[in-house]
mmCIF file of C-alpha atoms in Angstrom:
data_model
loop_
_atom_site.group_PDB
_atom_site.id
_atom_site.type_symbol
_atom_site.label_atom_id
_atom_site.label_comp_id
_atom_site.label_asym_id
_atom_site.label_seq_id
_atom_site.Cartn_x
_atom_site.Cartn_y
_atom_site.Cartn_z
ATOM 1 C CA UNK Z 1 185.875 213.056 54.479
ATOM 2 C CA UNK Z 2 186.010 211.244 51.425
ATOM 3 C CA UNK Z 3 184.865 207.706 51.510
ATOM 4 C CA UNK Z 4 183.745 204.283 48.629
ATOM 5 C CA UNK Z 5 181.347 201.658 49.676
ATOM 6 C CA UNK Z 6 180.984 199.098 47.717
ATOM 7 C CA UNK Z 7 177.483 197.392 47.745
ATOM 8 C CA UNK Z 8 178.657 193.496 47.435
ATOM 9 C CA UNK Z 9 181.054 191.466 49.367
ATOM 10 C CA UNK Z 10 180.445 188.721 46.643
ATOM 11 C CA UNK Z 11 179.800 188.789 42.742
ATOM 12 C CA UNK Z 12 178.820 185.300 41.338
ATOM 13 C CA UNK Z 13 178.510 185.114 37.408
ATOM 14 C CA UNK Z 14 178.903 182.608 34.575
ATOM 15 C CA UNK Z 15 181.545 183.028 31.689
ATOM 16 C CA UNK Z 16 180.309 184.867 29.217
ATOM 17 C CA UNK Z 17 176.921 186.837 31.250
ATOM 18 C CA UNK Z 18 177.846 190.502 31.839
ATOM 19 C CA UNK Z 19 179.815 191.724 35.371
ATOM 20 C CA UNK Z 20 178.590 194.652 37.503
ATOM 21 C CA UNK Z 21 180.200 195.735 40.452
ATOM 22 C CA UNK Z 22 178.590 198.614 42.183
ATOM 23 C CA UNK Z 23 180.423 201.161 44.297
ATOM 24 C CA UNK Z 24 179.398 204.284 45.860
ATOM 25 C CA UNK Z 25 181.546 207.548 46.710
ATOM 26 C CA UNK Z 26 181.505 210.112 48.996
ATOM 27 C CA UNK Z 27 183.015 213.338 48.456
ATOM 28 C CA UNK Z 28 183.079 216.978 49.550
ATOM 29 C CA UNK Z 29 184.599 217.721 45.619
ATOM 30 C CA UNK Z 30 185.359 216.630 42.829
ATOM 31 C CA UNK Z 31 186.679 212.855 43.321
ATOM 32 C CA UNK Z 32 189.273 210.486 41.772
ATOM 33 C CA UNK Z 33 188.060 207.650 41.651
ATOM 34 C CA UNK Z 34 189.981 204.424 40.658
ATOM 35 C CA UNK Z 35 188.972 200.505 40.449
ATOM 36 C CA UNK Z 36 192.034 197.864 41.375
ATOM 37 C CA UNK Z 37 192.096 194.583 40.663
ATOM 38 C CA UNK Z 38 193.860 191.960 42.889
ATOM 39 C CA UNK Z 39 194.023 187.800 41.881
ATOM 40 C CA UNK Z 40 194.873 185.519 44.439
ATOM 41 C CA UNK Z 41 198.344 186.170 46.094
ATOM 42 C CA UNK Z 42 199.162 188.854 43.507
ATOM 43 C CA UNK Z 43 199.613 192.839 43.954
ATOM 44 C CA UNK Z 44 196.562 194.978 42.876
ATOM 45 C CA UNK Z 45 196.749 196.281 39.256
ATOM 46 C CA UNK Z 46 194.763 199.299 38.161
ATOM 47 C CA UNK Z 47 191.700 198.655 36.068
ATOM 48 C CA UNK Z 48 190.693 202.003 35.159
ATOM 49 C CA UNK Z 49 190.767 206.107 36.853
ATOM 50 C CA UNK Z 50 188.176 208.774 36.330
ATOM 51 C CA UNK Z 51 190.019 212.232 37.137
ATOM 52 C CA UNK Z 52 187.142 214.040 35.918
ATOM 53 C CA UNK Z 53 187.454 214.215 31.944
ATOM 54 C CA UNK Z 54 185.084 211.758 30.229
ATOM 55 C CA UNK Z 55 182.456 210.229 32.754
ATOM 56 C CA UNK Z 56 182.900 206.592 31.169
ATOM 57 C CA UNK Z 57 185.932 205.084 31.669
ATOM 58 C CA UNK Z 58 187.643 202.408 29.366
ATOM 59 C CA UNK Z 59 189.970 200.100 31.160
ATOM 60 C CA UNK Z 60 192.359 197.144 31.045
ATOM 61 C CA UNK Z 61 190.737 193.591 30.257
ATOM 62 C CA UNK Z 62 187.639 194.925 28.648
ATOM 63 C CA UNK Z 63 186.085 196.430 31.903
ATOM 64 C CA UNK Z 64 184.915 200.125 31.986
ATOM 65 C CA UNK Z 65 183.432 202.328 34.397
ATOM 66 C CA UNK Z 66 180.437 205.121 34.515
ATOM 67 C CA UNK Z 67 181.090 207.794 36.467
ATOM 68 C CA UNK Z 68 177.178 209.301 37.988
ATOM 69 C CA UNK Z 69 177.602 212.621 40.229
ATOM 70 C CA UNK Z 70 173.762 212.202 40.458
ATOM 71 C CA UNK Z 71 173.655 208.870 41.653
ATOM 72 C CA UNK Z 72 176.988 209.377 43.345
ATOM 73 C CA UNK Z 73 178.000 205.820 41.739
ATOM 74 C CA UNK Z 74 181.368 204.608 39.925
ATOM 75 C CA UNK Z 75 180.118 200.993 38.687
ATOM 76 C CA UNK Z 76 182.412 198.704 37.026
ATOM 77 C CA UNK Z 77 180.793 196.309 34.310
ATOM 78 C CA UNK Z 78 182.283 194.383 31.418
ATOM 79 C CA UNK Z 79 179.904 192.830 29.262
ATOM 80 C CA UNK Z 80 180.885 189.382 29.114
ATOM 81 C CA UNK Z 81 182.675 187.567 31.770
ATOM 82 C CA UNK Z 82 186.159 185.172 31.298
ATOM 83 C CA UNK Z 83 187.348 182.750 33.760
ATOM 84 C CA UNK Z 84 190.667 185.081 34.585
ATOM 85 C CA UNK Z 85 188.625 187.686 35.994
ATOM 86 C CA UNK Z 86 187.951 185.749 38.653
ATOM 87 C CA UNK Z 87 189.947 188.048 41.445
ATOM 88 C CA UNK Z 88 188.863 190.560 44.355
ATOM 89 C CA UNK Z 89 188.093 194.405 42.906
ATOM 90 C CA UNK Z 90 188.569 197.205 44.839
ATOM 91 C CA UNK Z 91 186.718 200.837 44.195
ATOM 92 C CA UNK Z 92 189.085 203.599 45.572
ATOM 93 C CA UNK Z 93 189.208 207.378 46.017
ATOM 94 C CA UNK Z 94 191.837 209.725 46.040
ATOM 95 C CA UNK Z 95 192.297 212.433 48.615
ATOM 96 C CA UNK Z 96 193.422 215.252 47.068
ATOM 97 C CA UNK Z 97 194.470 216.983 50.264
ATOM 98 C CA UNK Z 98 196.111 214.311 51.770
ATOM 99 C CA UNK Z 99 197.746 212.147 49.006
ATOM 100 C CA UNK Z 100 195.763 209.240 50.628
ATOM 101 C CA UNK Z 101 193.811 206.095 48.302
ATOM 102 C CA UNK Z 102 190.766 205.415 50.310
ATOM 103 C CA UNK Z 103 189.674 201.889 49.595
ATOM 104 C CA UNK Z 104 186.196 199.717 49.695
ATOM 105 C CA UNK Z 105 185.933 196.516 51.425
ATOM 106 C CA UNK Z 106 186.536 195.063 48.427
ATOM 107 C CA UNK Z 107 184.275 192.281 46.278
ATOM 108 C CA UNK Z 108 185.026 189.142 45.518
ATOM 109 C CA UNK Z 109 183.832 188.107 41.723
ATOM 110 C CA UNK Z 110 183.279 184.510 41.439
ATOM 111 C CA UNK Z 111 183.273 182.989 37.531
ATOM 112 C CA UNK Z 112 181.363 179.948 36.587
ATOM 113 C CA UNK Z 113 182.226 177.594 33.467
ATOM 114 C CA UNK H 1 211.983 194.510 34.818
ATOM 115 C CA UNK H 2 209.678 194.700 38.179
ATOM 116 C CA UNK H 3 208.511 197.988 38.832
ATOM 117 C CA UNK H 4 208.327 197.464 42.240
ATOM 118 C CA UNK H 5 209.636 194.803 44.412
ATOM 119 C CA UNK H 6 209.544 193.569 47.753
ATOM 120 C CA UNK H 7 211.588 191.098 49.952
ATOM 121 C CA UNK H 8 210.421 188.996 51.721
ATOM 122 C CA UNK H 9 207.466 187.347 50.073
ATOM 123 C CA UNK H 10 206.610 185.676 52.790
ATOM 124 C CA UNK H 11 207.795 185.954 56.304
ATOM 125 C CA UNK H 12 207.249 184.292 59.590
ATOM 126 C CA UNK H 13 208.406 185.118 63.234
ATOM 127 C CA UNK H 14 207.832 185.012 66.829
ATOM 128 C CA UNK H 15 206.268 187.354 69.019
ATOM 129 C CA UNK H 16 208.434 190.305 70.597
ATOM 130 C CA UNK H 17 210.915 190.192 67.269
ATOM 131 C CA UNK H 18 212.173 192.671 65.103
ATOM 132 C CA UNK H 19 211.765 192.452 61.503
ATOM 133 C CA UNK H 20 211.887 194.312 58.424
ATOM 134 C CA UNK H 21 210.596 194.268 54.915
ATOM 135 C CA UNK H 22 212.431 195.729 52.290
ATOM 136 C CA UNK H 23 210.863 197.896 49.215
ATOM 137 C CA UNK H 24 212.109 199.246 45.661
ATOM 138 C CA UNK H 25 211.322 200.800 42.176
ATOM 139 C CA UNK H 26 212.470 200.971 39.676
ATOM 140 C CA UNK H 27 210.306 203.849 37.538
ATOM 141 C CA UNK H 28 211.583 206.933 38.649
ATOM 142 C CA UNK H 29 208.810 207.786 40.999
ATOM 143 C CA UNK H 30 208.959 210.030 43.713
ATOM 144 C CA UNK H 31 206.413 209.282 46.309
ATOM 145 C CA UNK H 32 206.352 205.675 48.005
ATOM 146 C CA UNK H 33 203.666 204.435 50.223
ATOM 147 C CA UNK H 34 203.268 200.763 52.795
ATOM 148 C CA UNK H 35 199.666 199.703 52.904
ATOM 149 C CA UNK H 36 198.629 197.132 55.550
ATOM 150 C CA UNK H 37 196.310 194.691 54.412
ATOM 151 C CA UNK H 38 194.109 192.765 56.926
ATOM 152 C CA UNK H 39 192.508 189.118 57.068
ATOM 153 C CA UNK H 40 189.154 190.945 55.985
ATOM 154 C CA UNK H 41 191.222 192.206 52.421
ATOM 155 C CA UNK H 42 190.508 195.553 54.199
ATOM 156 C CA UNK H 43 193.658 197.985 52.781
ATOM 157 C CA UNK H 44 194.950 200.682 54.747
ATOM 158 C CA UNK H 45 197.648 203.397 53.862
ATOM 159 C CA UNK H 46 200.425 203.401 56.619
ATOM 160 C CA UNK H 47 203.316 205.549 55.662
ATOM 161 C CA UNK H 48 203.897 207.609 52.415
ATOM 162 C CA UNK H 49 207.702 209.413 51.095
ATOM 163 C CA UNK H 50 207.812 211.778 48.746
ATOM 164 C CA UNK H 51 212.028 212.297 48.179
ATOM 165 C CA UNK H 52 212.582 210.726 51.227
ATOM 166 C CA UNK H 53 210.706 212.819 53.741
ATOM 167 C CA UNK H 54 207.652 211.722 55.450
ATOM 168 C CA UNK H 55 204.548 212.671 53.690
ATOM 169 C CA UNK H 56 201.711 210.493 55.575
ATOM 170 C CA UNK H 57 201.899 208.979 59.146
ATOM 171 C CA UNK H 58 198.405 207.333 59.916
ATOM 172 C CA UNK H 59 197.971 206.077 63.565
ATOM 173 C CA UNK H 60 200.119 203.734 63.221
ATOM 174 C CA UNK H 61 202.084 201.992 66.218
ATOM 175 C CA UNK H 62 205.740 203.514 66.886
ATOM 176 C CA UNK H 63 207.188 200.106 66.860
ATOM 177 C CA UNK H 64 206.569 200.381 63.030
ATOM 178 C CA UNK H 65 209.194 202.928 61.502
ATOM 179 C CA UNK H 66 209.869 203.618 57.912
ATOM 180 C CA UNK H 67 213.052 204.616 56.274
ATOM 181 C CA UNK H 68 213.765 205.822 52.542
ATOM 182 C CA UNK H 69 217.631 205.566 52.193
ATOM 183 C CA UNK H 70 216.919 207.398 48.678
ATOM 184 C CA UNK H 71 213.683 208.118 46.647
ATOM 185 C CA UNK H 72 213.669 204.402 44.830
ATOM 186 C CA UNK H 73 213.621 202.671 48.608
ATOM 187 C CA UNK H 74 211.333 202.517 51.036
ATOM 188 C CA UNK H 75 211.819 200.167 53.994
ATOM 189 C CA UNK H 76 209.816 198.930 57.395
ATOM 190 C CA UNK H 77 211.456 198.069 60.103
ATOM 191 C CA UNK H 78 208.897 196.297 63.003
ATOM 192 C CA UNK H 79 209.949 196.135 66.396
ATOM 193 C CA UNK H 80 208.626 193.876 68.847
ATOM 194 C CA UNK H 81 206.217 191.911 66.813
ATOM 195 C CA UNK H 82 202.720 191.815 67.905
ATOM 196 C CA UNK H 83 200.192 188.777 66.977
ATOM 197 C CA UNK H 84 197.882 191.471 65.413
ATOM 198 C CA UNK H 85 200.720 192.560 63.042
ATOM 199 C CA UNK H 86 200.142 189.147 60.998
ATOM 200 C CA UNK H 87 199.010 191.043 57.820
ATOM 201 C CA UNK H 88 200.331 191.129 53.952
ATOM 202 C CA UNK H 89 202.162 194.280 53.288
ATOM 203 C CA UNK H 90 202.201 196.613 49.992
ATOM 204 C CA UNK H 91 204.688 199.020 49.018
ATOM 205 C CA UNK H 92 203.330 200.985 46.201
ATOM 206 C CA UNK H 93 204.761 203.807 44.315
ATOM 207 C CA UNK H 94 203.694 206.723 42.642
ATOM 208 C CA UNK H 95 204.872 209.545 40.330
ATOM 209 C CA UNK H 96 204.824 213.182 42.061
ATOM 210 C CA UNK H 97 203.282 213.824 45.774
ATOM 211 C CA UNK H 98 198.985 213.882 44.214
ATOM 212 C CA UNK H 99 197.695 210.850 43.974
ATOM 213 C CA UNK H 100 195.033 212.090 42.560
ATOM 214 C CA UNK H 101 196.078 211.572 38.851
ATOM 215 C CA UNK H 102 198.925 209.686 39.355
ATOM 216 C CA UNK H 103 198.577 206.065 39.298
ATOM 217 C CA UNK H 104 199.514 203.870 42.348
ATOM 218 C CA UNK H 105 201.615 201.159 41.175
ATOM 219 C CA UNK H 106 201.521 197.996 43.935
ATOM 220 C CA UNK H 107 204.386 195.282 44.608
ATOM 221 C CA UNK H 108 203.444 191.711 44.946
ATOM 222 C CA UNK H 109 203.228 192.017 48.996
ATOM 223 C CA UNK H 110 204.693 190.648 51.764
ATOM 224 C CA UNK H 111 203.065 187.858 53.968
ATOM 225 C CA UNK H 112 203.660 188.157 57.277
ATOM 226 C CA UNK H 113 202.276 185.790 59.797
ATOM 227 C CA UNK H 114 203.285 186.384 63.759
ATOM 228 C CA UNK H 115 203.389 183.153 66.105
#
């Protein structure tokens, strides 16, 4: 079974310092691996996908993504934090066989003037 | 120009009644899904059409049935509303049945809160 954990419940940076939110995957193949975005009372938008061509990932908003088969990680950074990011991210994996999105508990990034 | 949209935004009822939210796209996809999203921001896929047949069923009560009228709608009807029902809703849509390189592409949700 294919699974994402995502290491922190809560992210707490200042504007302007880099963001890293780790996530973790677990898959019997290949994954698809996705990271969502969701700001209060709003619909999740996707950030970025990794369907297996380059292993970093450029995204929306200046955020990108690292895809590690060794370390079994899909980390999402951006290098310098802006008030509007301020939302709940969610890592996600795609079940090929079933059609499913799998997602992490989610984390909750916090920006400080 | 919303790609996908849901009605109600909000929505609140009393125990043991029927409701039902109402979903639609507009981009031509084939495959619709209904997510349930808890207190805990946990998200979990419920139901997913591809051209209106039934793709996914998770174990999900039978007082919660989906119904696709055509491939750009995908409704939930809830009977006999349960406290532990009070959760926000997604409809989501996507092109083909993978989702593995197809993007999901959310609606705003639906708030429902069960007295």
């Amino acid at each position: 079974a294919q699974s994402v954990t995502q290491l922190d419940s809560h992210v707490s940076v200042s504007e302007g310092t880099p963001v890293l939110l780790r996530c973790n995957y677990s898959s019997s193949y290949s994954p698809s691996l996705f990271w969502y975005v969701q700001h209060p009372n709003k619909g999740l938008q996707l950030l970025l996908k990794y369907t297996s061509a380059a292993t970093l990932v450029k995204g929306i908003n200046g955020f990108e993504a690292e895809f590690k088969k060794s370390e079994t990680s899909f980390h999402l950074t951006k290098p310098s934090a802006h008030m509007s990011d301020a939302a709940e991210y969610f890592c996600v994996v795609s079940d090929r066989n079933t059609d499913k999105l799998i997602f992490g508990t989610g984390t909750r990034l916090q920006v400080f003037p | 120009d919303t790609a996908v949209s849901q009605t109600p935004k909000y929505l609140v009822t009393q125990m043991g009644n029927d409701k039902s939210i109402k979903c639609e796209q507009n981009l031509g996809h084939d495959t619709m899904y209904w997510y349930k999203q808890d207190s805990k921001k946990f998200l979990k896929i419920m139901f997913s059409y591809n051209n209106k047949e039934l793709i996914i069923n998770e174990t999900v009560p039978n007082r919660f049935s989906p119904k696709s009228p055509d491939k750009a709608h995908l409704n939930l009807h809830i009977n006999s509303l349960e406290l532990g029902d009070s959760a926000v809703y997604f409809c989501a849509s996507s092109l083909g049945v993978s989702g593995s390189y197809n993007e999901q592409f959310f609606g705003p949700g639906t708030r429902l809160t069960v007295l």
